[in-house]
Amino acid sequence: MKRTLLSLSILASGLIGVGSANADALLGPKLSQDLQSLTGPYDVIVSFEEHNQIDGVLQNLGIPYIALQTMPIAGATVSKLQLQALLASPAVSSIYANTPLEYSNYTSGEITGGHYVQDFYGLDGQGVTIAVLDSGVDATHPDLEFATKTIENVKIVGDLDLLGGRNAFLEGVPNSDTSSGHGTHVAGTVAGTGMASIDDTRRAYYHDGIAPGASLVGLGAGEGISILYALLGFDYAIANRERLGIDVITNSWGGGDGAEFDPNNPINKASFEAYKKGMVVSFAASNSGPTEDTLNQYAIAPWVINVAAGTSDKLLADFSSRGVAGHQYKLPDITAPGQNITSTRAPNTAIGAMGPVIDEENPDYLLYYHTISGTSMATPFIAGVTALLLEANPALSPDQIEQIIKDTAEPMDYAPHEVGAGYIDVKAAVDLAKETSGNRIAFMNGDTLWASQGRWAQADDSAQEFVYVGKWQSKTDTKAFEGTVSKAKNAHASVFAKVRGERVRLHFLATSDQPVSIELISDGRVMGAETIYARNASAGSPQDVAVAFDDLGDGIHDLEVRVLDKGVMFDRMDVDGAILPPDVSFTQSQQIDSGTMGVSAENLEVQEFPLEIGPNDVNLTSTLTWTGVADLDFFLVNPDGVEIASSASLENPEVIQFWTDMVGTYTLRVTGYISIATPFTITTEITSEVQ
């Protein structure tokens, strides 16, 4: 379902880097050199402006080719005359050489200290499981063996709801990567065992991944990965996190390069949910460099690790996307090896046919490995490094893992919006991980660095939104959030607040090593008690202590922070939502719209209904219901014409909930993905603040 809402390109467009070429050039430099000395034929990678131009152009020129299914790219063998004709075609954007390459995961492990960690620390990712959300995994490959290495392999299949089904996952599939090959290469970079290269004289298991001891879960979203399939992949990983022990999700795909961070985008919501559940999420930065402001829109979510691609000389690859100088979100987090990476090959696939490995001493490598480039290759490397850090210290939280990777990076002579913190240093990261006190328990209780909107809403103890009951004293302290704290002079004093959001984090200042306790009550329901304690705290060295409470539920809540011991010093409150005035009240109104969706397929039919939102309106919940066998989609469009929320589930009804941030005429948009003549009704509840 929703296969065509937005096509997300699997980030193998780094294939343009197979010849180490400049992504802006029409003719790759290696191919330019070949034209000076070789008469042909030439093995090339041809990129087109549009996918539907491939067949017409290449067939008219009598060129044999293999076209990718989702990207406008084809591999071909051409004569010099055919090459000249392609260069003159307005449909062709670039042509690069498809040549055998030598650079491999071996080099990646050497230059980053990964092999040192494996050989001298004995760390290889044991006990860690990584989900590869991609085109699939060929677990018949000896390096990715099903059941032992790839512990589960899932094929995400098509729209089943019109047939009465709901199970969109085929489990236990030995090979879920039958036509692309992209996901198989990614999986080998993460955790391939190198079994097919066990006897290599240079190093046993020469072509293994960075974390060969880790387990894999293949999530095969197919070659034409779409928002729905990506969401299903995240949904499966989250639902099966405990059963399969999934610790990491790596994503070498994306779309909307250069777009602004949108916390309401469904992919960003899914990656945040995975992050909040304790999984590290890595995303490819994209391959639209060297132009600036070209980062993958899903990689700039602050809770994921945004990975740029580097060369074996520890330079930034030309194709690696850049961000924007000084932008809060538009910058990579780390750079990792991504140019000319040799990894596992899925035979009889489009991408698997590219970058053949020619090794005279090991001719079988042609069958098992191939070499391609891209941020797609750098991203699983970071996922594998995460496995090493978790093996070294299982108590680390996702926030700590990202910070350790960034704090230990090797500086590069580039701006932060180009390379992030620098080039990954695996050994230094593992060394720091070993000596870091893990805070995973606090993280899992809700004390995360990031909130679902990209930041926490914060209020200092002196904010007007707080109501204090009991004896409290305001005190100054330079270590406090804004220089003041409120100290409880007696037990059972309380702080009251009204908030919107399902998570809240409370900060206290500990000035001694004596533990004190508080409890949180939400809408009359006790959410739990927490102890405020810092071992080395003193009056001369106060310590910030944060406690978080999750699962308050959707909507607006009346909170009471009840102090159980005197001496508690309340510093601030963070909310994943908003802190409201204590005396605010609300009313509700309703709008009902109806219509009939005619015969429709692929969202061709559209009906729209205006919805007026005033300055006091704060929230809307809109429910689309219909009768009969159909598949309708539902969208909310703001006054600027931007789609800001959608419901594209497998359910009837479709429901949109949105906290309004703009006054004006919104639009409720209904589309018919698959529909006969279908009557439908939209019921919209609008919540308004009473002034």
XYZ file of C-alpha atoms in Angstrom:
691
model
C 0.000 0.000 0.000
C 1.179 3.586 -0.705
C 3.960 2.301 -2.897
C 4.030 5.501 -4.927
C 3.516 8.185 -2.284
C 7.224 8.904 -2.281
C 9.928 6.812 -3.827
C 12.995 6.691 -1.618
C 16.207 6.141 -3.546
C 18.447 3.438 -2.145
C 21.683 5.316 -1.747
C 23.674 3.277 -4.170
C 23.921 6.332 -6.354
C 27.423 6.297 -4.935
C 27.912 3.792 -7.747
C 28.923 6.896 -9.639
C 31.969 6.786 -7.407
C 33.018 3.368 -8.701
C 35.551 5.175 -10.863
C 36.461 7.588 -8.034
C 34.794 10.263 -10.117
C 33.530 13.769 -9.564
C 29.750 13.474 -9.229
C 29.257 16.784 -11.114
C 31.151 15.698 -14.245
C 29.288 14.401 -17.272
C 32.157 12.069 -18.153
C 34.035 10.359 -15.344
C 37.813 10.926 -15.242
C 38.687 7.225 -15.507
C 36.543 6.924 -18.605
C 38.110 10.109 -19.989
C 41.531 8.485 -19.608
C 40.348 5.268 -21.240
C 39.095 7.184 -24.277
C 42.603 8.539 -24.843
C 44.308 5.139 -24.865
C 41.711 2.399 -25.462
C 39.606 1.777 -28.532
C 36.769 0.077 -26.681
C 34.382 -1.463 -25.989
C 33.841 0.263 -22.631
C 32.009 -1.024 -19.554
C 30.121 1.983 -18.242
C 27.552 3.179 -15.725
C 25.030 5.506 -17.370
C 22.867 7.847 -15.281
C 19.712 9.300 -16.823
C 17.554 12.273 -15.946
C 14.455 10.041 -15.696
C 14.066 6.301 -15.280
C 11.592 6.014 -18.147
C 14.244 7.254 -20.585
C 16.533 4.258 -20.146
C 14.854 1.752 -22.457
C 14.219 4.166 -25.316
C 17.719 5.624 -25.430
C 19.688 2.396 -25.035
C 17.464 0.235 -27.214
C 17.522 2.812 -30.032
C 21.313 2.691 -29.977
C 21.384 -1.109 -29.896
C 23.225 -1.153 -26.563
C 22.976 -4.214 -24.266
C 22.323 -3.068 -20.709
C 21.121 -3.909 -17.214
C 18.831 -1.249 -15.768
C 18.252 -0.694 -12.066
C 14.602 -0.918 -11.178
C 14.332 2.154 -8.990
C 17.105 4.541 -9.938
C 17.683 6.014 -13.406
C 20.951 4.101 -13.779
C 22.035 1.328 -16.118
C 25.185 -0.705 -16.609
C 26.150 -1.148 -20.265
C 28.890 -2.123 -22.704
C 29.338 0.453 -25.456
C 31.498 1.217 -28.462
C 33.157 4.623 -28.898
C 30.456 5.702 -31.348
C 27.701 4.607 -28.969
C 29.451 6.426 -26.130
C 29.574 9.611 -28.178
C 25.866 9.253 -28.947
C 25.097 8.855 -25.247
C 27.147 11.941 -24.405
C 25.083 13.924 -26.908
C 21.753 12.699 -25.522
C 19.863 15.225 -23.336
C 18.435 12.268 -21.391
C 21.882 11.255 -20.051
C 23.266 13.064 -16.998
C 26.574 11.220 -16.514
C 28.675 8.288 -17.711
C 31.349 6.627 -15.597
C 33.627 3.657 -16.043
C 32.642 0.343 -14.480
C 36.051 -1.071 -13.626
C 37.406 -3.711 -11.230
C 38.593 -2.120 -7.989
C 41.008 -3.142 -5.263
C 39.894 -1.143 -2.232
C 38.121 -3.302 0.326
C 36.741 -3.664 3.825
C 40.245 -4.795 4.757
C 41.536 -1.282 4.120
C 38.631 0.199 6.093
C 39.508 -1.967 9.074
C 43.175 -1.053 8.850
C 42.927 2.715 8.533
C 40.304 3.114 11.272
C 41.839 0.830 13.887
C 39.075 -1.712 13.448
C 41.470 -4.618 12.956
C 43.429 -3.575 16.038
C 40.234 -3.806 18.095
C 39.456 -7.234 16.643
C 42.975 -8.634 17.029
C 44.136 -7.171 20.351
C 40.898 -6.449 22.232
C 39.055 -9.539 21.009
C 36.007 -7.457 20.095
C 33.985 -8.364 17.012
C 30.397 -7.419 17.918
C 29.442 -10.625 19.732
C 26.054 -10.412 21.429
C 24.861 -7.462 19.322
C 22.176 -7.660 16.609
C 21.916 -5.223 13.710
C 18.850 -4.844 11.492
C 19.631 -4.010 7.862
C 16.645 -2.143 6.407
C 17.404 -2.257 2.714
C 16.682 -4.149 -0.505
C 17.143 -7.450 1.321
C 19.941 -9.832 2.286
C 21.184 -12.871 0.394
C 21.717 -15.173 3.370
C 22.776 -18.019 1.068
C 26.115 -16.213 0.821
C 28.749 -17.999 2.976
C 29.592 -14.721 4.734
C 25.928 -14.093 5.666
C 24.736 -17.616 6.382
C 21.087 -17.929 7.307
C 20.273 -18.959 10.912
C 23.866 -18.618 12.158
C 24.809 -15.130 10.940
C 21.529 -13.766 9.572
C 19.291 -14.893 12.426
C 16.121 -13.657 10.711
C 15.500 -12.612 7.132
C 12.239 -10.854 6.377
C 10.717 -9.992 3.030
C 8.275 -7.098 3.316
C 5.545 -7.881 0.809
C 2.832 -5.835 -0.883
C -0.537 -4.436 0.026
C -2.629 -7.204 1.557
C -5.490 -5.284 3.137
C -7.883 -5.592 0.206
C -7.462 -9.359 0.396
C -8.384 -9.401 4.043
C -4.814 -9.958 5.267
C -2.701 -8.015 7.706
C 0.615 -9.893 7.834
C 2.994 -7.968 5.581
C 6.145 -9.872 6.584
C 7.481 -13.149 5.192
C 9.970 -14.485 7.751
C 12.658 -17.107 7.341
C 13.462 -16.229 3.719
C 16.998 -17.453 2.846
C 17.426 -14.845 0.090
C 15.380 -11.650 0.175
C 17.681 -9.689 -2.180
C 17.021 -11.253 -5.561
C 17.276 -8.356 -8.004
C 19.094 -5.393 -6.378
C 22.131 -6.600 -4.427
C 22.401 -3.343 -2.478
C 21.318 -4.732 0.891
C 23.620 -7.746 0.606
C 26.627 -5.466 0.127
C 25.526 -3.363 3.104
C 25.073 -6.456 5.302
C 28.585 -7.681 4.536
C 30.087 -4.321 5.466
C 28.331 -4.463 8.836
C 29.000 -8.002 9.929
C 30.037 -10.354 7.119
C 32.140 -13.216 8.461
C 34.555 -13.238 5.511
C 34.113 -17.010 5.254
C 34.553 -16.952 1.474
C 37.980 -15.334 2.021
C 39.076 -17.461 4.977
C 42.274 -18.656 3.300
C 43.477 -15.306 1.976
C 47.244 -15.111 2.527
C 47.081 -11.397 3.419
C 44.762 -11.953 6.361
C 42.363 -14.745 7.239
C 38.758 -13.766 6.520
C 40.182 -10.919 4.450
C 36.814 -9.512 3.314
C 34.991 -9.662 6.643
C 32.905 -6.782 7.964
C 33.844 -4.445 10.767
C 31.806 -6.471 13.322
C 32.002 -10.074 12.061
C 30.745 -11.482 15.359
C 27.477 -9.536 15.339
C 24.153 -11.041 14.259
C 22.039 -9.674 11.419
C 18.326 -9.270 10.809
C 17.508 -8.648 7.162
C 14.525 -6.388 6.499
C 13.947 -6.643 2.772
C 11.917 -3.633 1.681
C 12.598 -4.388 -1.981
C 14.401 -2.461 -4.663
C 11.729 0.252 -4.822
C 11.702 1.107 -1.139
C 8.805 3.432 -0.317
C 7.659 5.252 2.779
C 5.218 2.474 3.591
C 7.799 -0.275 3.249
C 10.336 1.707 5.266
C 7.762 2.264 7.979
C 6.903 -1.425 7.967
C 10.604 -2.200 8.385
C 10.906 0.100 11.388
C 7.649 -1.279 12.739
C 8.942 -4.850 12.511
C 12.250 -3.950 14.178
C 10.527 -2.147 17.037
C 7.926 -4.883 17.527
C 10.573 -7.627 17.510
C 13.316 -5.737 19.312
C 13.257 -7.878 22.424
C 12.571 -11.208 20.697
C 15.462 -10.787 18.257
C 17.615 -8.572 20.472
C 17.871 -5.802 17.878
C 20.292 -3.077 19.001
C 20.949 -1.153 15.781
C 19.053 -0.282 12.584
C 21.147 0.777 9.601
C 19.543 2.650 6.693
C 21.367 3.265 3.418
C 18.446 4.941 1.680
C 16.718 8.280 1.717
C 15.039 11.009 -0.270
C 14.314 14.712 -0.355
C 17.945 15.800 -0.245
C 18.213 19.351 1.087
C 14.790 19.407 2.740
C 14.403 20.912 6.209
C 14.089 18.725 9.286
C 10.435 17.802 9.793
C 9.723 16.025 13.089
C 6.234 15.165 11.866
C 7.475 13.223 8.860
C 6.430 9.585 9.391
C 9.953 8.272 8.763
C 11.342 10.654 11.385
C 8.626 9.575 13.780
C 9.579 5.937 13.201
C 13.309 6.546 13.687
C 12.570 8.468 16.902
C 10.450 5.596 18.214
C 13.307 3.180 17.524
C 15.766 5.554 19.214
C 13.489 5.977 22.222
C 13.305 2.184 22.530
C 17.090 2.079 22.848
C 18.143 1.257 19.286
C 20.937 3.142 17.552
C 19.761 4.340 14.126
C 22.264 5.185 11.385
C 21.371 6.917 8.105
C 23.360 7.632 4.952
C 24.052 11.312 4.321
C 23.330 10.805 0.576
C 25.463 11.085 -2.537
C 24.554 14.508 -3.926
C 27.877 16.206 -3.170
C 29.918 18.228 -3.515
C 26.969 20.641 -3.708
C 25.975 22.094 -0.326
C 22.566 21.650 1.321
C 22.111 18.180 -0.147
C 21.839 15.986 2.957
C 19.282 13.169 3.100
C 16.237 14.593 4.892
C 15.978 11.522 7.130
C 19.672 11.631 8.113
C 19.389 15.122 9.639
C 16.987 13.996 12.372
C 19.089 14.788 15.466
C 18.565 11.377 17.104
C 20.088 9.384 14.207
C 23.762 9.091 13.262
C 24.240 10.904 9.962
C 27.149 9.320 8.069
C 29.287 10.955 5.381
C 31.639 9.014 3.115
C 35.422 9.288 3.164
C 38.278 7.935 1.088
C 41.124 5.612 2.066
C 43.309 8.741 2.340
C 40.893 10.065 4.972
C 39.579 12.772 2.694
C 35.923 13.507 2.033
C 34.552 11.720 -1.025
C 33.400 14.112 -3.747
C 29.974 12.488 -3.941
C 29.266 12.720 -0.199
C 26.467 15.204 0.497
C 27.177 18.425 2.354
C 25.050 20.363 4.809
C 24.745 24.070 5.601
C 27.298 25.994 7.666
C 25.888 26.976 11.051
C 22.619 25.062 10.612
C 21.340 23.297 13.719
C 20.511 20.037 11.951
C 22.112 20.109 8.509
C 25.483 18.539 9.153
C 26.788 14.958 9.195
C 27.783 13.466 12.522
C 30.759 11.390 11.380
C 32.704 10.373 8.266
C 33.505 6.719 7.561
C 35.079 4.756 4.687
C 32.691 4.865 1.745
C 34.708 4.948 -1.459
C 35.576 1.721 -3.307
C 34.290 -0.667 -0.646
C 34.469 -4.390 -1.342
C 31.772 -6.442 0.326
C 29.433 -9.373 -0.216
C 27.874 -9.832 -3.647
C 24.378 -11.067 -4.441
C 24.730 -12.881 -7.792
C 22.319 -12.229 -10.650
C 21.438 -8.757 -9.336
C 21.799 -5.362 -10.975
C 24.117 -3.824 -8.400
C 25.862 -7.146 -7.773
C 27.022 -7.057 -11.407
C 28.919 -3.819 -10.832
C 32.477 -3.392 -9.581
C 33.709 -6.979 -10.096
C 36.659 -8.037 -7.929
C 39.544 -9.324 -10.045
C 42.030 -11.158 -7.808
C 44.391 -13.507 -9.654
C 45.329 -15.382 -6.489
C 41.678 -15.747 -5.469
C 39.574 -16.069 -8.640
C 36.510 -17.155 -6.631
C 36.239 -13.612 -5.255
C 34.547 -12.671 -8.516
C 31.603 -14.820 -7.389
C 31.409 -13.629 -3.806
C 32.472 -9.966 -3.652
C 32.149 -6.708 -5.542
C 33.210 -3.103 -5.049
C 31.015 -0.008 -5.043
C 31.043 3.422 -3.436
C 28.656 5.685 -1.589
C 27.460 6.878 1.788
C 25.483 3.623 1.613
C 28.772 1.874 2.299
C 29.933 4.253 5.045
C 26.705 3.946 7.032
C 26.832 0.190 7.788
C 30.452 0.645 8.850
C 29.250 2.945 11.633
C 26.502 0.443 12.501
C 29.226 -2.197 12.888
C 31.354 0.116 15.029
C 28.307 0.574 17.255
C 28.251 -3.191 17.763
C 31.887 -3.096 18.903
C 31.118 -0.315 21.394
C 28.116 -2.197 22.774
C 30.159 -5.361 23.173
C 32.798 -3.344 25.024
C 30.171 -1.660 27.226
C 26.560 -2.909 26.970
C 25.389 -0.183 29.393
C 25.920 2.592 26.845
C 22.863 4.488 25.630
C 22.325 5.546 21.991
C 23.178 9.124 22.992
C 26.458 8.029 24.550
C 27.409 5.900 21.547
C 26.954 8.795 19.135
C 28.861 11.151 21.420
C 31.744 8.695 21.855
C 32.030 8.232 18.087
C 32.118 12.003 17.614
C 34.415 12.797 20.562
C 37.084 10.342 19.361
C 36.930 11.178 15.642
C 40.117 12.101 13.821
C 39.952 15.763 12.750
C 39.675 16.462 9.026
C 40.521 19.628 7.126
C 36.890 20.327 6.285
C 34.031 22.275 7.829
C 31.676 20.511 10.279
C 28.754 20.763 7.855
C 30.802 18.666 5.414
C 32.317 15.913 7.602
C 30.758 16.301 11.041
C 33.170 15.547 13.872
C 35.733 13.989 11.511
C 36.930 10.540 10.420
C 35.941 7.540 12.525
C 38.665 6.198 14.842
C 37.471 2.767 15.956
C 40.231 2.076 18.458
C 39.856 5.452 20.190
C 36.074 5.016 20.321
C 36.364 1.574 21.916
C 38.929 2.847 24.429
C 36.562 5.633 25.515
C 33.566 3.288 25.596
C 35.358 0.988 28.022
C 35.902 3.763 30.561
C 32.516 5.475 30.186
C 29.871 4.938 32.844
C 26.810 3.786 30.923
C 23.443 5.461 31.463
C 21.287 3.128 29.393
C 18.822 2.529 32.242
C 18.085 6.252 32.604
C 17.809 6.551 28.822
C 15.263 3.741 28.661
C 13.275 5.476 31.397
C 12.953 8.521 29.146
C 16.062 10.596 29.883
C 17.059 11.012 26.242
C 19.095 13.827 24.772
C 16.470 14.486 22.103
C 12.710 14.887 22.176
C 10.360 13.975 19.360
C 10.267 17.559 18.066
C 14.054 17.802 17.934
C 14.298 19.575 21.287
C 12.715 19.572 24.726
C 10.468 22.460 25.791
C 12.183 23.827 28.903
C 10.981 25.924 31.833
C 13.159 27.188 34.672
C 12.003 26.830 38.286
C 11.064 30.522 38.317
C 8.715 30.249 35.318
C 5.164 31.533 35.745
C 3.835 28.155 34.589
C 4.734 26.567 37.946
C 2.556 26.722 41.079
C 4.317 25.932 44.380
C 2.456 24.511 47.384
C 4.181 24.196 50.762
C 7.319 25.944 51.979
C 9.796 26.767 49.186
C 12.798 29.071 49.086
C 14.386 30.533 45.948
C 18.177 30.217 45.938
C 20.866 31.321 43.501
C 23.440 28.896 42.173
C 25.730 29.299 39.175
C 25.334 25.606 38.331
C 21.556 25.947 37.964
C 19.861 26.119 34.546
C 19.197 29.859 34.704
C 20.975 30.663 37.945
C 18.208 29.809 40.446
C 16.675 26.767 42.107
C 13.640 26.324 44.346
C 14.446 24.497 47.594
C 11.746 22.591 49.495
C 11.842 23.596 53.152
C 9.585 20.755 54.237
C 8.557 17.300 53.077
C 5.363 16.858 51.032
C 5.669 20.207 49.321
C 4.614 20.136 45.655
C 5.159 21.777 42.285
C 2.144 21.844 39.943
C 2.222 22.287 36.171
C 0.014 21.722 33.130
C 1.768 20.163 30.121
C 1.082 18.798 26.665
C 3.102 15.718 25.785
C 3.682 12.137 26.818
C 7.156 12.566 28.356
C 8.523 14.866 31.040
C 12.019 15.226 32.484
C 12.702 16.865 35.841
C 16.070 18.380 36.803
C 17.265 18.775 40.363
C 20.471 20.135 41.867
C 22.145 17.791 44.340
C 24.396 19.564 46.863
C 25.209 16.568 49.067
C 25.529 12.820 48.761
C 22.376 12.276 50.827
C 19.566 10.775 48.707
C 16.158 12.452 48.606
C 12.997 11.312 46.819
C 10.190 12.728 44.693
C 7.158 11.254 42.982
C 5.211 12.335 39.920
C 1.420 12.344 39.768
C -0.260 12.857 36.393
C -4.017 13.483 36.219
C -4.370 11.921 39.673
C -2.382 8.818 38.677
C 0.942 8.088 40.404
C 3.567 7.630 37.683
C 6.298 6.530 40.063
C 8.888 7.700 42.561
C 12.554 8.498 41.909
C 15.593 9.022 44.118
C 17.715 12.143 43.598
C 21.306 11.153 44.275
C 24.797 12.118 43.114
C 27.693 10.357 44.789
C 30.215 13.208 44.666
C 27.816 16.135 45.113
C 28.578 18.824 47.684
C 27.745 22.459 48.340
C 30.947 23.429 46.558
C 30.336 20.999 43.704
C 26.601 20.679 43.008
C 25.515 18.094 40.449
C 22.602 18.121 38.004
C 20.377 15.055 38.423
C 17.658 14.358 35.876
C 14.792 11.888 36.163
C 12.336 11.208 33.373
C 8.822 9.827 33.229
C 7.477 8.279 30.042
C 4.066 7.167 28.800
C 1.977 9.967 30.273
C -0.335 9.465 27.308
C -1.422 11.787 24.519
C -2.975 15.162 25.226
C -2.822 17.625 28.122
C -1.933 16.577 31.671
C -2.088 18.111 35.111
C 1.168 17.221 36.852
C 2.201 17.301 40.480
C 5.829 16.865 41.469
C 5.537 15.815 45.100
C 8.622 16.162 47.302
C 8.978 13.314 49.802
C 12.015 14.719 51.647
C 12.896 18.273 52.565
C 15.951 19.791 50.969
C 15.012 18.876 47.389
C 16.208 21.605 45.005
C 14.059 21.823 41.884
C 15.896 23.356 38.900
C 13.778 22.948 35.757
C 11.250 20.859 33.816
C 11.651 19.561 30.245
C 8.595 18.430 28.281
C 8.376 16.574 24.996
C 5.636 18.971 23.907
C 4.757 22.218 25.694
C 4.337 23.701 29.166
C 1.020 25.553 29.469
C -0.279 28.272 31.800
C -1.687 26.701 34.979
C -5.138 28.267 34.595
C -5.676 27.449 30.940
C -8.922 25.678 29.954
C -10.202 24.305 26.671
C -13.359 23.828 24.653
C -14.094 21.590 21.687
C -15.950 22.139 18.440
C -16.707 19.796 15.571
C -16.728 19.973 11.767
C -18.209 17.196 9.610
C -17.458 16.818 5.886
C -18.598 14.104 3.514
C -18.174 13.035 -0.074
C -17.925 10.109 -2.459
C -14.618 8.971 -3.899
C -15.138 7.813 -7.469
C -13.314 4.982 -9.157
C -9.644 5.605 -8.444
C -6.219 3.983 -8.403
C -2.749 5.186 -7.365
C -4.172 8.328 -5.669
C -5.392 9.791 -8.973
C -8.667 11.053 -7.504
C -8.451 13.846 -4.920
C -11.087 15.669 -2.873
C -10.313 18.607 -0.577
C -12.188 20.318 2.269
C -11.242 23.650 3.910
C -10.708 23.827 7.667
C -10.418 27.198 9.409
C -7.983 27.374 12.344
C -8.105 30.456 14.550
C -5.558 31.950 16.970
C -7.004 30.086 19.981
C -7.207 26.675 18.265
C -4.428 24.408 19.498
C -5.221 20.905 18.322
C -7.276 18.968 15.816
C -8.157 15.305 15.545
C -9.624 14.374 12.177
C -11.076 10.936 11.421
C -11.768 9.644 7.900
C -14.190 6.704 7.640
C -15.718 5.009 4.596
C -17.922 2.103 3.632
C -17.237 -0.705 1.214
C -14.006 -2.233 -0.087
C -11.573 0.604 -0.744
C -8.262 2.098 0.243
C -8.359 5.847 0.930
C -5.481 8.054 2.055
C -5.765 11.138 4.243
C -3.599 14.281 4.438
C -3.540 17.613 6.279
C -2.222 20.631 4.353
C -1.271 23.874 6.115
C -2.145 27.394 4.843
C 1.159 27.513 2.930
C 0.150 24.454 0.918
C 2.574 22.073 2.664
C 1.468 18.569 3.667
C 2.186 18.486 7.399
C 0.452 15.285 8.504
C -0.905 12.142 6.920
C -2.541 8.840 7.697
C -1.569 6.066 5.316
C -2.149 2.983 7.396
C -3.805 -0.288 6.563
C -6.814 0.676 8.639
C -10.295 2.132 8.261
C -10.594 4.732 9.774
C -7.553 6.851 8.969
C -6.850 9.328 11.798
C -4.771 12.519 11.858
C -3.913 14.340 15.087
C -2.014 17.629 14.890
C -1.081 20.448 17.264
C -1.673 23.539 15.164
C 1.084 26.128 14.881
C -0.338 28.426 12.207
C -3.547 30.446 11.833
C -5.449 30.260 8.555
C -7.205 27.902 6.160
C -5.967 24.342 6.340
C -7.050 21.663 3.862
C -8.253 18.126 4.561
C -7.217 16.112 1.505
C -8.664 12.679 0.677
C -7.186 10.550 -2.111
C -8.349 7.248 -3.545
C -5.452 4.815 -3.661
C -7.752 1.953 -4.663
C -11.434 2.720 -4.797
C -14.735 2.038 -6.424
C -17.514 4.594 -5.775
C -16.931 4.972 -2.029
C -18.914 7.239 0.343
C -16.777 8.719 3.119
C -17.100 11.022 6.126
C -14.553 13.251 7.866
C -15.204 14.166 11.498
C -12.845 16.816 12.863
C -12.644 17.701 16.557
C -10.994 21.100 17.175
C -9.635 21.918 20.630
C -9.466 25.620 21.476
C -7.936 27.479 24.392
C -10.338 29.617 26.419
C -8.806 33.070 26.986
